[in-house]
């Protein structure tokens, strides 16, 4: 299956095989590190017919949860960002004249940088925490695009991790690799 | 036909996955216990080890947030070969967790808070006597375990108990919410240090690397302070779990805590 797909990607010569997708993404999720307010998302994909092989980079910032941390005598600061490069393998097809659907699998590392500090004047201590959490995630991504021309498409996407190293369930995986929604513009060359 | 075949395959896969997960094979008993100390009624589930009633008294583990966590603990204890009774104390909802598991009042949370002392009275005067009257339960080797606010309640209990016959011998606190009330328990620890911690206690305290870092800060600080007292009476074990968020950190912590408390 995989060699034949690769062969198809290499041999087939679609009119516009190279895609650059750029947009924003994030999730209305609030986990214990804070709300995910992702910023960047891009795919460079090579397509052959309906199949796509690409590379993707998603990045998210996390805002601290308000309220919980606002305590008398405590100065608390936390910043967290993740970088999620991944390989994408997908199948994209038209369901109407301009409406294009895509289903993809993605796999790659998830690097979460956490930088936090705390100064507690009542208890007379301060501490810092710098940490890089690394996990590998396997997920599914769905795209819905409206193709205006051969070269221009606007699309929405939903990426949902299905498994992550160190997690024994989908829900656990989402705690370290949250799902995210995005909107993007795709240019095809 | 093809559709129903696919559905059958899916059911088989779900069945296989489900059957692979370990299940508790002992017996369970459920009852409601009205508490005069708290003015509330608790749903209690007792997880009894498989086999005939033991001729010896078994140690008892009291699990906070029992409705979601006790079965996992009982299953882990059975899988690890520990002959203990697990008692799950259902919290009964978020508001009750704030009421029972917090050592001091904090109006910012919009619910009744600061009821840990009353909850402790419920444990010592109402629940434990009931369990020990109904089962061959040993007063030795009692354990209290909890997660997050439940972990806060566990540490509260640890710091509150004094004297030569402590209520609990083992304390398991997974990702405890020690940030509560600007780290109020650190002051409790400091004030109580002179009078000493109950003898022969074991404390297992864990954090996760992808959870709110104030949990990590306060847990580390508490452990550093406890260890600095150089008390031979308290043995502390810590663990930080990688690639783990807050909500599920107890699933990794509790089996390690059981090994620490009951293992060789």
CSV table of C-alpha atoms in Angstrom, one decimal:
chain,number,residue,atom,x,y,z
A,1,UNK,CA,0.0,0.0,0.0
A,2,UNK,CA,2.6,2.5,1.1
A,3,UNK,CA,5.1,1.9,-1.8
A,4,UNK,CA,2.3,2.1,-4.4
A,5,UNK,CA,1.1,5.3,-2.8
A,6,UNK,CA,4.6,6.7,-2.9
A,7,UNK,CA,4.9,5.7,-6.5
A,8,UNK,CA,1.7,7.3,-7.3
A,9,UNK,CA,2.8,10.5,-5.7
A,10,UNK,CA,6.1,10.5,-7.6
A,11,UNK,CA,4.9,9.4,-10.9
A,12,UNK,CA,1.6,11.3,-11.2
A,13,UNK,CA,2.0,14.8,-12.5
A,14,UNK,CA,-1.0,16.8,-11.4
A,15,UNK,CA,-1.2,20.4,-12.7
A,16,UNK,CA,-0.5,22.0,-9.3
A,17,UNK,CA,1.2,19.4,-7.1
A,18,UNK,CA,2.6,21.8,-4.5
A,19,UNK,CA,0.5,23.4,-1.9
A,20,UNK,CA,1.3,26.0,0.7
A,21,UNK,CA,-1.3,26.3,3.4
A,22,UNK,CA,-1.1,29.0,6.0
A,23,UNK,CA,-3.6,30.1,8.6
A,24,UNK,CA,-4.4,30.2,12.2
A,25,UNK,CA,-5.6,27.6,14.6
A,26,UNK,CA,-6.4,27.0,18.2
A,27,UNK,CA,-8.9,25.5,20.5
A,28,UNK,CA,-11.5,26.8,22.9
A,29,UNK,CA,-10.1,24.4,25.4
A,30,UNK,CA,-8.9,25.3,28.8
A,31,UNK,CA,-6.7,22.7,30.4
A,32,UNK,CA,-4.7,23.0,33.5
A,33,UNK,CA,-2.0,24.9,31.7
A,34,UNK,CA,-4.4,27.4,30.4
A,35,UNK,CA,-6.4,28.2,27.3
A,36,UNK,CA,-4.9,27.1,24.0
A,37,UNK,CA,-4.7,30.1,21.6
A,38,UNK,CA,-2.7,28.7,18.7
A,39,UNK,CA,-1.1,31.0,16.2
A,40,UNK,CA,0.5,29.2,13.3
A,41,UNK,CA,-0.3,26.4,11.0
A,42,UNK,CA,1.2,25.5,7.7
A,43,UNK,CA,1.4,22.6,5.4
A,44,UNK,CA,3.6,22.1,2.4
A,45,UNK,CA,2.0,19.3,0.6
A,46,UNK,CA,2.6,17.4,-2.6
A,47,UNK,CA,-0.4,15.8,-4.1
A,48,UNK,CA,-1.0,13.2,-6.7
A,49,UNK,CA,-4.5,12.9,-7.7
A,50,UNK,CA,-6.5,12.7,-4.5
A,51,UNK,CA,-3.6,11.7,-2.3
A,52,UNK,CA,-1.5,14.1,-0.3
A,53,UNK,CA,1.8,13.8,1.4
A,54,UNK,CA,2.9,16.7,3.4
A,55,UNK,CA,4.7,18.3,6.3
A,56,UNK,CA,2.9,20.4,8.8
A,57,UNK,CA,3.9,22.7,11.6
A,58,UNK,CA,1.4,23.8,14.3
A,59,UNK,CA,2.3,26.1,17.1
A,60,UNK,CA,0.2,27.1,20.1
A,61,UNK,CA,0.6,29.5,23.0
A,62,UNK,CA,-1.3,28.8,26.2
A,63,UNK,CA,-2.7,31.5,28.3
A,64,UNK,CA,-2.8,30.9,32.1
A,65,UNK,CA,-6.1,30.2,33.6
A,66,UNK,CA,-7.4,33.4,35.1
A,67,UNK,CA,-8.7,33.5,38.7
A,68,UNK,CA,-7.1,30.4,40.1
A,69,UNK,CA,-3.6,32.0,40.2
A,70,UNK,CA,-4.6,35.4,41.5
A,71,UNK,CA,-3.7,34.8,45.2
A,72,UNK,CA,-2.7,37.3,47.8
A,73,UNK,CA,1.1,37.3,48.4
A,74,UNK,CA,1.8,35.1,45.4
A,75,UNK,CA,3.4,36.3,42.2
A,76,UNK,CA,2.9,33.6,39.7
A,77,UNK,CA,3.9,33.5,36.0
A,78,UNK,CA,3.6,30.7,33.6
A,79,UNK,CA,4.2,30.6,29.8
A,80,UNK,CA,3.8,27.6,27.7
A,81,UNK,CA,4.2,27.0,24.0
A,82,UNK,CA,4.1,23.9,21.9
A,83,UNK,CA,5.6,23.1,18.5
A,84,UNK,CA,4.0,20.2,16.7
A,85,UNK,CA,5.8,19.3,13.4
A,86,UNK,CA,4.3,16.3,11.7
A,87,UNK,CA,4.0,14.3,8.6
A,88,UNK,CA,0.6,14.2,7.0
A,89,UNK,CA,-0.8,11.6,4.7
A,90,UNK,CA,-4.2,12.3,3.3
A,91,UNK,CA,-7.0,11.8,0.9
A,92,UNK,CA,-8.7,14.9,-0.6
A,93,UNK,CA,-11.7,14.8,-2.9
A,94,UNK,CA,-14.4,16.9,-4.3
A,95,UNK,CA,-18.0,16.4,-3.0
A,96,UNK,CA,-19.4,19.2,-5.1
A,97,UNK,CA,-18.0,21.5,-7.7
A,98,UNK,CA,-16.1,23.7,-5.3
A,99,UNK,CA,-16.3,21.8,-2.1
A,100,UNK,CA,-13.4,19.7,-1.2
A,101,UNK,CA,-13.1,17.3,1.7
A,102,UNK,CA,-9.9,15.9,3.1
A,103,UNK,CA,-9.2,13.2,5.7
A,104,UNK,CA,-5.6,12.9,6.9
A,105,UNK,CA,-3.5,11.1,9.4
A,106,UNK,CA,-0.6,13.0,11.0
A,107,UNK,CA,2.2,11.8,13.1
A,108,UNK,CA,5.1,13.6,14.8
A,109,UNK,CA,6.6,14.9,17.9
A,110,UNK,CA,4.9,17.4,20.2
A,111,UNK,CA,7.4,19.7,22.0
A,112,UNK,CA,5.9,21.6,24.9
A,113,UNK,CA,8.0,24.3,26.4
A,114,UNK,CA,7.0,25.4,29.9
A,115,UNK,CA,8.5,28.4,31.6
A,116,UNK,CA,7.1,29.4,35.0
A,117,UNK,CA,8.1,31.1,38.1
A,118,UNK,CA,6.6,31.7,41.5
A,119,UNK,CA,7.3,34.0,44.4
A,120,UNK,CA,5.3,33.4,47.6
A,121,UNK,CA,6.0,36.2,50.1
A,122,UNK,CA,3.8,34.7,52.8
A,123,UNK,CA,5.7,31.4,52.8
A,124,UNK,CA,9.0,33.0,51.9
A,125,UNK,CA,10.0,31.0,48.9
A,126,UNK,CA,10.5,31.3,45.2
A,127,UNK,CA,11.0,28.8,42.5
A,128,UNK,CA,11.4,28.5,38.8
A,129,UNK,CA,10.4,25.7,36.4
A,130,UNK,CA,11.7,25.3,32.9
A,131,UNK,CA,10.7,22.1,31.2
A,132,UNK,CA,10.5,20.6,27.8
A,133,UNK,CA,7.9,17.8,27.6
A,134,UNK,CA,8.3,15.7,24.5
A,135,UNK,CA,5.7,13.3,23.3
A,136,UNK,CA,4.8,11.7,19.9
A,137,UNK,CA,1.3,12.0,18.7
A,138,UNK,CA,-0.7,10.2,16.1
A,139,UNK,CA,-3.9,12.0,15.0
A,140,UNK,CA,-6.6,12.4,12.5
A,141,UNK,CA,-7.3,15.7,10.7
A,142,UNK,CA,-10.3,16.7,8.6
A,143,UNK,CA,-10.4,19.6,6.2
A,144,UNK,CA,-13.2,21.2,4.4
A,145,UNK,CA,-12.2,23.6,1.7
A,146,UNK,CA,-13.9,25.8,-0.8
A,147,UNK,CA,-11.8,26.0,-4.0
A,148,UNK,CA,-12.3,29.3,-5.7
A,149,UNK,CA,-9.8,28.5,-8.5
A,150,UNK,CA,-7.2,25.8,-9.2
A,151,UNK,CA,-4.7,27.9,-7.3
A,152,UNK,CA,-6.8,29.2,-4.4
A,153,UNK,CA,-8.7,27.4,-1.7
A,154,UNK,CA,-10.0,28.5,1.7
A,155,UNK,CA,-10.4,25.7,4.2
A,156,UNK,CA,-11.3,24.9,7.7
A,157,UNK,CA,-9.6,22.1,9.6
A,158,UNK,CA,-10.0,20.0,12.8
A,159,UNK,CA,-7.0,18.0,14.1
A,160,UNK,CA,-7.7,15.4,16.8
A,161,UNK,CA,-4.9,13.4,18.4
A,162,UNK,CA,-5.8,9.8,18.7
A,163,UNK,CA,-2.8,8.6,20.7
A,164,UNK,CA,0.2,10.0,22.4
A,165,UNK,CA,3.2,8.3,24.0
A,166,UNK,CA,2.7,8.1,27.7
A,167,UNK,CA,-1.1,8.2,27.4
A,168,UNK,CA,-3.3,5.1,27.6
A,169,UNK,CA,-6.4,6.7,26.3
A,170,UNK,CA,-7.6,9.4,23.8
A,171,UNK,CA,-8.7,11.6,26.7
A,172,UNK,CA,-5.2,11.3,28.3
A,173,UNK,CA,-3.6,12.2,25.0
A,174,UNK,CA,-5.7,15.3,24.8
A,175,UNK,CA,-4.3,16.6,28.1
A,176,UNK,CA,-0.8,16.8,26.6
A,177,UNK,CA,-1.7,17.2,23.0
A,178,UNK,CA,-5.0,19.0,22.7
A,179,UNK,CA,-7.1,18.9,19.6
A,180,UNK,CA,-7.4,22.2,17.6
A,181,UNK,CA,-9.4,23.9,15.0
A,182,UNK,CA,-8.1,26.1,12.3
A,183,UNK,CA,-8.8,28.2,9.2
A,184,UNK,CA,-6.4,28.5,6.4
A,185,UNK,CA,-5.8,29.7,2.9
A,186,UNK,CA,-4.2,27.2,0.5
A,187,UNK,CA,-2.2,28.2,-2.5
A,188,UNK,CA,-1.5,25.6,-5.1
A,189,UNK,CA,1.4,25.8,-7.5
B,1,UNK,CA,-24.8,-7.6,4.7
B,2,UNK,CA,-21.4,-6.0,4.4
B,3,UNK,CA,-22.6,-3.3,6.7
B,4,UNK,CA,-23.7,-5.6,9.4
B,5,UNK,CA,-20.5,-7.6,9.0
B,6,UNK,CA,-18.4,-4.5,9.6
B,7,UNK,CA,-20.5,-3.7,12.6
B,8,UNK,CA,-20.0,-7.1,14.0
B,9,UNK,CA,-16.2,-6.8,13.5
B,10,UNK,CA,-16.3,-3.4,15.3
B,11,UNK,CA,-18.2,-5.0,18.2
B,12,UNK,CA,-15.7,-7.8,18.4
B,13,UNK,CA,-12.8,-5.3,18.5
B,14,UNK,CA,-14.5,-3.3,21.3
B,15,UNK,CA,-15.2,-6.5,23.1
B,16,UNK,CA,-11.5,-7.6,22.9
B,17,UNK,CA,-10.3,-4.2,24.0
B,18,UNK,CA,-12.7,-4.2,26.9
B,19,UNK,CA,-11.9,-7.8,28.0
B,20,UNK,CA,-8.1,-7.0,27.9
B,21,UNK,CA,-8.6,-4.3,30.6
B,22,UNK,CA,-8.0,-5.8,34.1
B,23,UNK,CA,-11.2,-6.0,36.2
B,24,UNK,CA,-11.6,-6.2,40.0
B,25,UNK,CA,-12.6,-9.8,40.8
B,26,UNK,CA,-13.5,-9.4,44.5
B,27,UNK,CA,-16.8,-8.3,45.9
B,28,UNK,CA,-18.2,-4.9,46.5
B,29,UNK,CA,-20.6,-3.5,49.1
B,30,UNK,CA,-22.3,-0.2,48.9
B,31,UNK,CA,-24.1,1.8,51.6
B,32,UNK,CA,-24.9,5.4,52.4
B,33,UNK,CA,-23.5,6.9,55.6
B,34,UNK,CA,-25.1,10.0,57.1
B,35,UNK,CA,-22.5,12.2,58.8
B,36,UNK,CA,-23.4,14.3,61.7
B,37,UNK,CA,-19.9,15.9,61.6
B,38,UNK,CA,-20.4,17.2,58.1
B,39,UNK,CA,-24.2,17.2,57.9
B,40,UNK,CA,-24.1,15.3,54.7
B,41,UNK,CA,-24.6,11.7,53.4
B,42,UNK,CA,-21.8,9.9,51.7
B,43,UNK,CA,-22.1,7.0,49.2
B,44,UNK,CA,-19.5,4.5,50.4
B,45,UNK,CA,-18.3,1.5,48.3
B,46,UNK,CA,-16.2,-1.2,50.0
B,47,UNK,CA,-14.0,-3.3,47.7
B,48,UNK,CA,-13.2,-6.6,49.4
B,49,UNK,CA,-10.5,-8.9,48.1
B,50,UNK,CA,-11.4,-12.1,46.4
B,51,UNK,CA,-11.7,-15.3,48.3
B,52,UNK,CA,-13.0,-16.3,51.7
B,53,UNK,CA,-13.0,-13.8,54.6
B,54,UNK,CA,-9.4,-13.5,55.8
B,55,UNK,CA,-8.6,-14.9,59.2
B,56,UNK,CA,-6.3,-11.9,59.7
B,57,UNK,CA,-7.3,-8.3,59.8
B,58,UNK,CA,-6.6,-6.5,56.5
B,59,UNK,CA,-5.3,-3.0,56.2
B,60,UNK,CA,-7.8,-0.5,54.8
B,61,UNK,CA,-7.2,2.1,52.1
B,62,UNK,CA,-9.6,5.1,52.1
B,63,UNK,CA,-9.9,6.6,48.7
B,64,UNK,CA,-11.2,10.1,48.2
B,65,UNK,CA,-13.2,10.9,45.0
B,66,UNK,CA,-14.2,7.3,45.4
B,67,UNK,CA,-16.9,7.3,42.7
B,68,UNK,CA,-14.2,7.8,40.0
B,69,UNK,CA,-11.0,6.5,41.5
B,70,UNK,CA,-11.6,3.7,44.0
B,71,UNK,CA,-12.3,0.9,41.4
B,72,UNK,CA,-9.0,1.6,39.7
B,73,UNK,CA,-7.2,1.5,43.1
B,74,UNK,CA,-8.9,-1.7,44.1
B,75,UNK,CA,-8.0,-3.2,40.7
B,76,UNK,CA,-4.4,-2.1,41.0
B,77,UNK,CA,-4.1,-3.5,44.5
B,78,UNK,CA,-5.5,-6.8,43.4
B,79,UNK,CA,-3.2,-6.9,40.4
B,80,UNK,CA,-0.2,-6.1,42.6
B,81,UNK,CA,-1.2,-8.9,45.0
B,82,UNK,CA,-1.9,-6.6,48.0
B,83,UNK,CA,-4.5,-8.0,50.3
B,84,UNK,CA,-6.2,-4.8,51.4
B,85,UNK,CA,-9.7,-3.5,51.7
B,86,UNK,CA,-10.4,-0.4,49.6
B,87,UNK,CA,-13.1,2.0,50.7
B,88,UNK,CA,-14.2,4.5,48.2
B,89,UNK,CA,-15.8,7.7,49.6
B,90,UNK,CA,-17.8,9.4,46.9
B,91,UNK,CA,-17.3,13.1,46.9
B,92,UNK,CA,-20.7,13.7,45.4
B,93,UNK,CA,-19.9,16.6,43.1
B,94,UNK,CA,-17.5,19.6,42.8
B,95,UNK,CA,-19.2,21.7,45.4
B,96,UNK,CA,-18.7,18.9,48.0
B,97,UNK,CA,-15.1,18.5,47.0
B,98,UNK,CA,-14.5,22.2,47.8
B,99,UNK,CA,-16.4,21.9,51.1
B,100,UNK,CA,-14.7,18.7,52.4
B,101,UNK,CA,-11.2,18.7,50.9
B,102,UNK,CA,-10.0,22.3,51.7
B,103,UNK,CA,-8.4,23.3,55.0
B,104,UNK,CA,-9.4,26.9,54.9
B,105,UNK,CA,-12.1,29.2,53.5
B,106,UNK,CA,-11.6,30.9,50.2
B,107,UNK,CA,-14.6,33.0,49.1
B,108,UNK,CA,-13.2,33.3,45.5
B,109,UNK,CA,-14.4,29.8,44.7
B,110,UNK,CA,-18.0,30.7,45.4
B,111,UNK,CA,-18.8,27.6,47.4
B,112,UNK,CA,-18.6,26.6,51.0
B,113,UNK,CA,-14.9,25.8,51.6
B,114,UNK,CA,-12.7,25.0,54.5
B,115,UNK,CA,-14.5,21.9,55.8
B,116,UNK,CA,-11.5,19.5,55.9
B,117,UNK,CA,-11.5,19.4,59.7
B,118,UNK,CA,-15.2,18.3,59.8
B,119,UNK,CA,-14.5,15.8,57.1
B,120,UNK,CA,-11.6,14.4,59.2
B,121,UNK,CA,-14.0,14.0,62.1
B,122,UNK,CA,-16.3,12.1,59.7
B,123,UNK,CA,-13.4,9.8,58.8
B,124,UNK,CA,-12.2,9.2,62.4
B,125,UNK,CA,-15.5,9.1,64.3
B,126,UNK,CA,-18.0,7.8,61.8
B,127,UNK,CA,-16.6,6.0,58.7
B,128,UNK,CA,-13.6,4.2,60.2
B,129,UNK,CA,-15.5,2.7,63.1
B,130,UNK,CA,-18.3,1.6,60.7
B,131,UNK,CA,-15.8,-0.1,58.4
B,132,UNK,CA,-14.0,-1.8,61.3
B,133,UNK,CA,-17.2,-3.0,62.8
B,134,UNK,CA,-18.4,-4.5,59.6
B,135,UNK,CA,-15.2,-6.1,58.3
B,136,UNK,CA,-12.0,-7.7,59.6
B,137,UNK,CA,-10.2,-4.4,59.1
B,138,UNK,CA,-6.9,-3.7,60.8
B,139,UNK,CA,-6.4,-0.4,62.6
B,140,UNK,CA,-2.8,-0.7,61.5
B,141,UNK,CA,-1.6,0.4,58.1
B,142,UNK,CA,-4.5,2.6,57.2
B,143,UNK,CA,-4.0,4.6,54.1
B,144,UNK,CA,-5.6,7.8,52.8
B,145,UNK,CA,-5.3,8.7,49.1
B,146,UNK,CA,-6.6,11.5,47.0
B,147,UNK,CA,-5.9,13.6,43.9
B,148,UNK,CA,-5.8,17.4,43.4
B,149,UNK,CA,-8.2,18.8,46.0
B,150,UNK,CA,-8.3,15.3,47.4
B,151,UNK,CA,-4.5,15.4,47.6
B,152,UNK,CA,-4.8,18.6,49.5
B,153,UNK,CA,-7.2,16.9,52.0
B,154,UNK,CA,-4.6,14.1,52.3
B,155,UNK,CA,-1.8,16.4,53.2
B,156,UNK,CA,-4.1,18.4,55.5
B,157,UNK,CA,-4.8,15.1,57.4
B,158,UNK,CA,-1.1,14.3,57.5
B,159,UNK,CA,-0.1,17.6,59.0
B,160,UNK,CA,-3.0,17.6,61.5
B,161,UNK,CA,-2.4,14.2,63.1
B,162,UNK,CA,-0.2,14.0,66.1
B,163,UNK,CA,0.4,11.6,68.9
B,164,UNK,CA,1.4,8.1,69.3
B,165,UNK,CA,-1.6,6.4,67.6
B,166,UNK,CA,-2.1,8.1,64.3
B,167,UNK,CA,-5.3,7.6,62.4
B,168,UNK,CA,-3.4,6.9,59.1
B,169,UNK,CA,0.0,5.3,58.5
B,170,UNK,CA,0.2,6.0,54.8
B,171,UNK,CA,-0.7,9.1,52.8
B,172,UNK,CA,-0.9,9.2,49.0
B,173,UNK,CA,-1.3,12.7,47.4
B,174,UNK,CA,-1.4,12.8,43.6
B,175,UNK,CA,-0.9,16.3,42.2
B,176,UNK,CA,-2.2,17.9,45.4
B,177,UNK,CA,-3.6,21.4,45.2
B,178,UNK,CA,-1.2,22.8,47.8
B,179,UNK,CA,-1.5,26.2,46.2
B,180,UNK,CA,-4.8,26.5,48.0
B,181,UNK,CA,-5.2,29.7,50.0
B,182,UNK,CA,-1.8,31.0,49.1
B,183,UNK,CA,-0.1,27.8,50.2
B,184,UNK,CA,-1.7,27.9,53.6
B,185,UNK,CA,-0.5,24.3,54.4
B,186,UNK,CA,3.1,25.4,54.2
B,187,UNK,CA,2.4,27.6,57.2
B,188,UNK,CA,0.6,24.7,58.9
B,189,UNK,CA,3.7,22.5,58.3
B,190,UNK,CA,6.0,25.2,59.7
B,191,UNK,CA,3.9,25.8,62.8
B,192,UNK,CA,3.5,22.1,63.4
B,193,UNK,CA,7.1,21.1,62.8
B,194,UNK,CA,8.1,21.5,66.4
B,195,UNK,CA,5.5,19.1,67.7
B,196,UNK,CA,6.6,16.5,65.1
B,197,UNK,CA,4.8,14.3,62.6
B,198,UNK,CA,3.1,11.1,63.6
B,199,UNK,CA,5.5,8.2,63.7
B,200,UNK,CA,5.8,5.5,61.1
B,201,UNK,CA,4.0,7.6,58.4
B,202,UNK,CA,4.7,7.2,54.8
B,203,UNK,CA,3.9,10.0,52.3
B,204,UNK,CA,3.8,9.5,48.6
B,205,UNK,CA,3.5,12.7,46.7
B,206,UNK,CA,3.5,13.1,42.9
B,207,UNK,CA,3.2,15.7,40.2
B,208,UNK,CA,2.9,15.6,36.4
B,209,UNK,CA,5.1,17.5,34.0
B,210,UNK,CA,2.2,19.0,31.9
B,211,UNK,CA,0.0,20.3,34.6
B,212,UNK,CA,-0.3,23.6,36.2
B,213,UNK,CA,3.1,24.5,37.5
B,214,UNK,CA,1.9,25.9,40.8
B,215,UNK,CA,1.0,22.3,41.8
B,216,UNK,CA,4.6,21.4,41.1
B,217,UNK,CA,6.0,24.4,43.0
B,218,UNK,CA,4.1,23.8,46.2
B,219,UNK,CA,4.6,20.1,46.2
B,220,UNK,CA,8.3,20.5,45.8
B,221,UNK,CA,8.5,23.1,48.5
B,222,UNK,CA,6.5,21.0,50.9
B,223,UNK,CA,8.7,18.0,50.3
B,224,UNK,CA,11.8,20.0,50.7
B,225,UNK,CA,10.5,21.4,54.0
B,226,UNK,CA,9.5,18.0,55.3
B,227,UNK,CA,12.8,16.5,54.4
B,228,UNK,CA,14.7,19.4,56.0
B,229,UNK,CA,13.1,18.5,59.4
B,230,UNK,CA,15.2,15.3,59.3
B,231,UNK,CA,12.4,13.4,60.9
B,232,UNK,CA,13.0,9.7,61.0
B,233,UNK,CA,9.3,9.3,61.6
B,234,UNK,CA,8.2,10.3,58.1
B,235,UNK,CA,9.3,8.6,54.9
B,236,UNK,CA,8.6,10.6,51.8
B,237,UNK,CA,8.7,9.3,48.2
B,238,UNK,CA,8.1,11.6,45.3
B,239,UNK,CA,7.5,11.0,41.6
B,240,UNK,CA,7.0,13.3,38.6
B,241,UNK,CA,5.2,11.7,35.6
B,242,UNK,CA,6.2,12.6,32.1
B,243,UNK,CA,3.8,13.4,29.4
B,244,UNK,CA,1.0,13.6,31.9
B,245,UNK,CA,-1.6,16.2,32.5
B,246,UNK,CA,-3.3,17.0,35.8
B,247,UNK,CA,-6.7,15.3,35.4
B,248,UNK,CA,-5.4,11.8,34.9
B,249,UNK,CA,-2.1,11.9,36.9
B,250,UNK,CA,-3.7,9.8,39.6
B,251,UNK,CA,-3.9,6.8,37.3
B,252,UNK,CA,-0.1,6.7,37.2
B,253,UNK,CA,0.5,7.7,40.8
B,254,UNK,CA,-1.7,5.3,42.7
B,255,UNK,CA,-0.1,2.0,41.6
B,256,UNK,CA,3.3,3.5,42.6
B,257,UNK,CA,1.9,4.7,45.9
B,258,UNK,CA,0.5,1.2,46.6
B,259,UNK,CA,3.9,-0.3,45.9
B,260,UNK,CA,5.5,2.2,48.3
B,261,UNK,CA,2.9,1.5,51.1
B,262,UNK,CA,2.5,-2.2,50.8
B,263,UNK,CA,5.3,-3.5,48.7
B,264,UNK,CA,8.4,-5.3,50.0
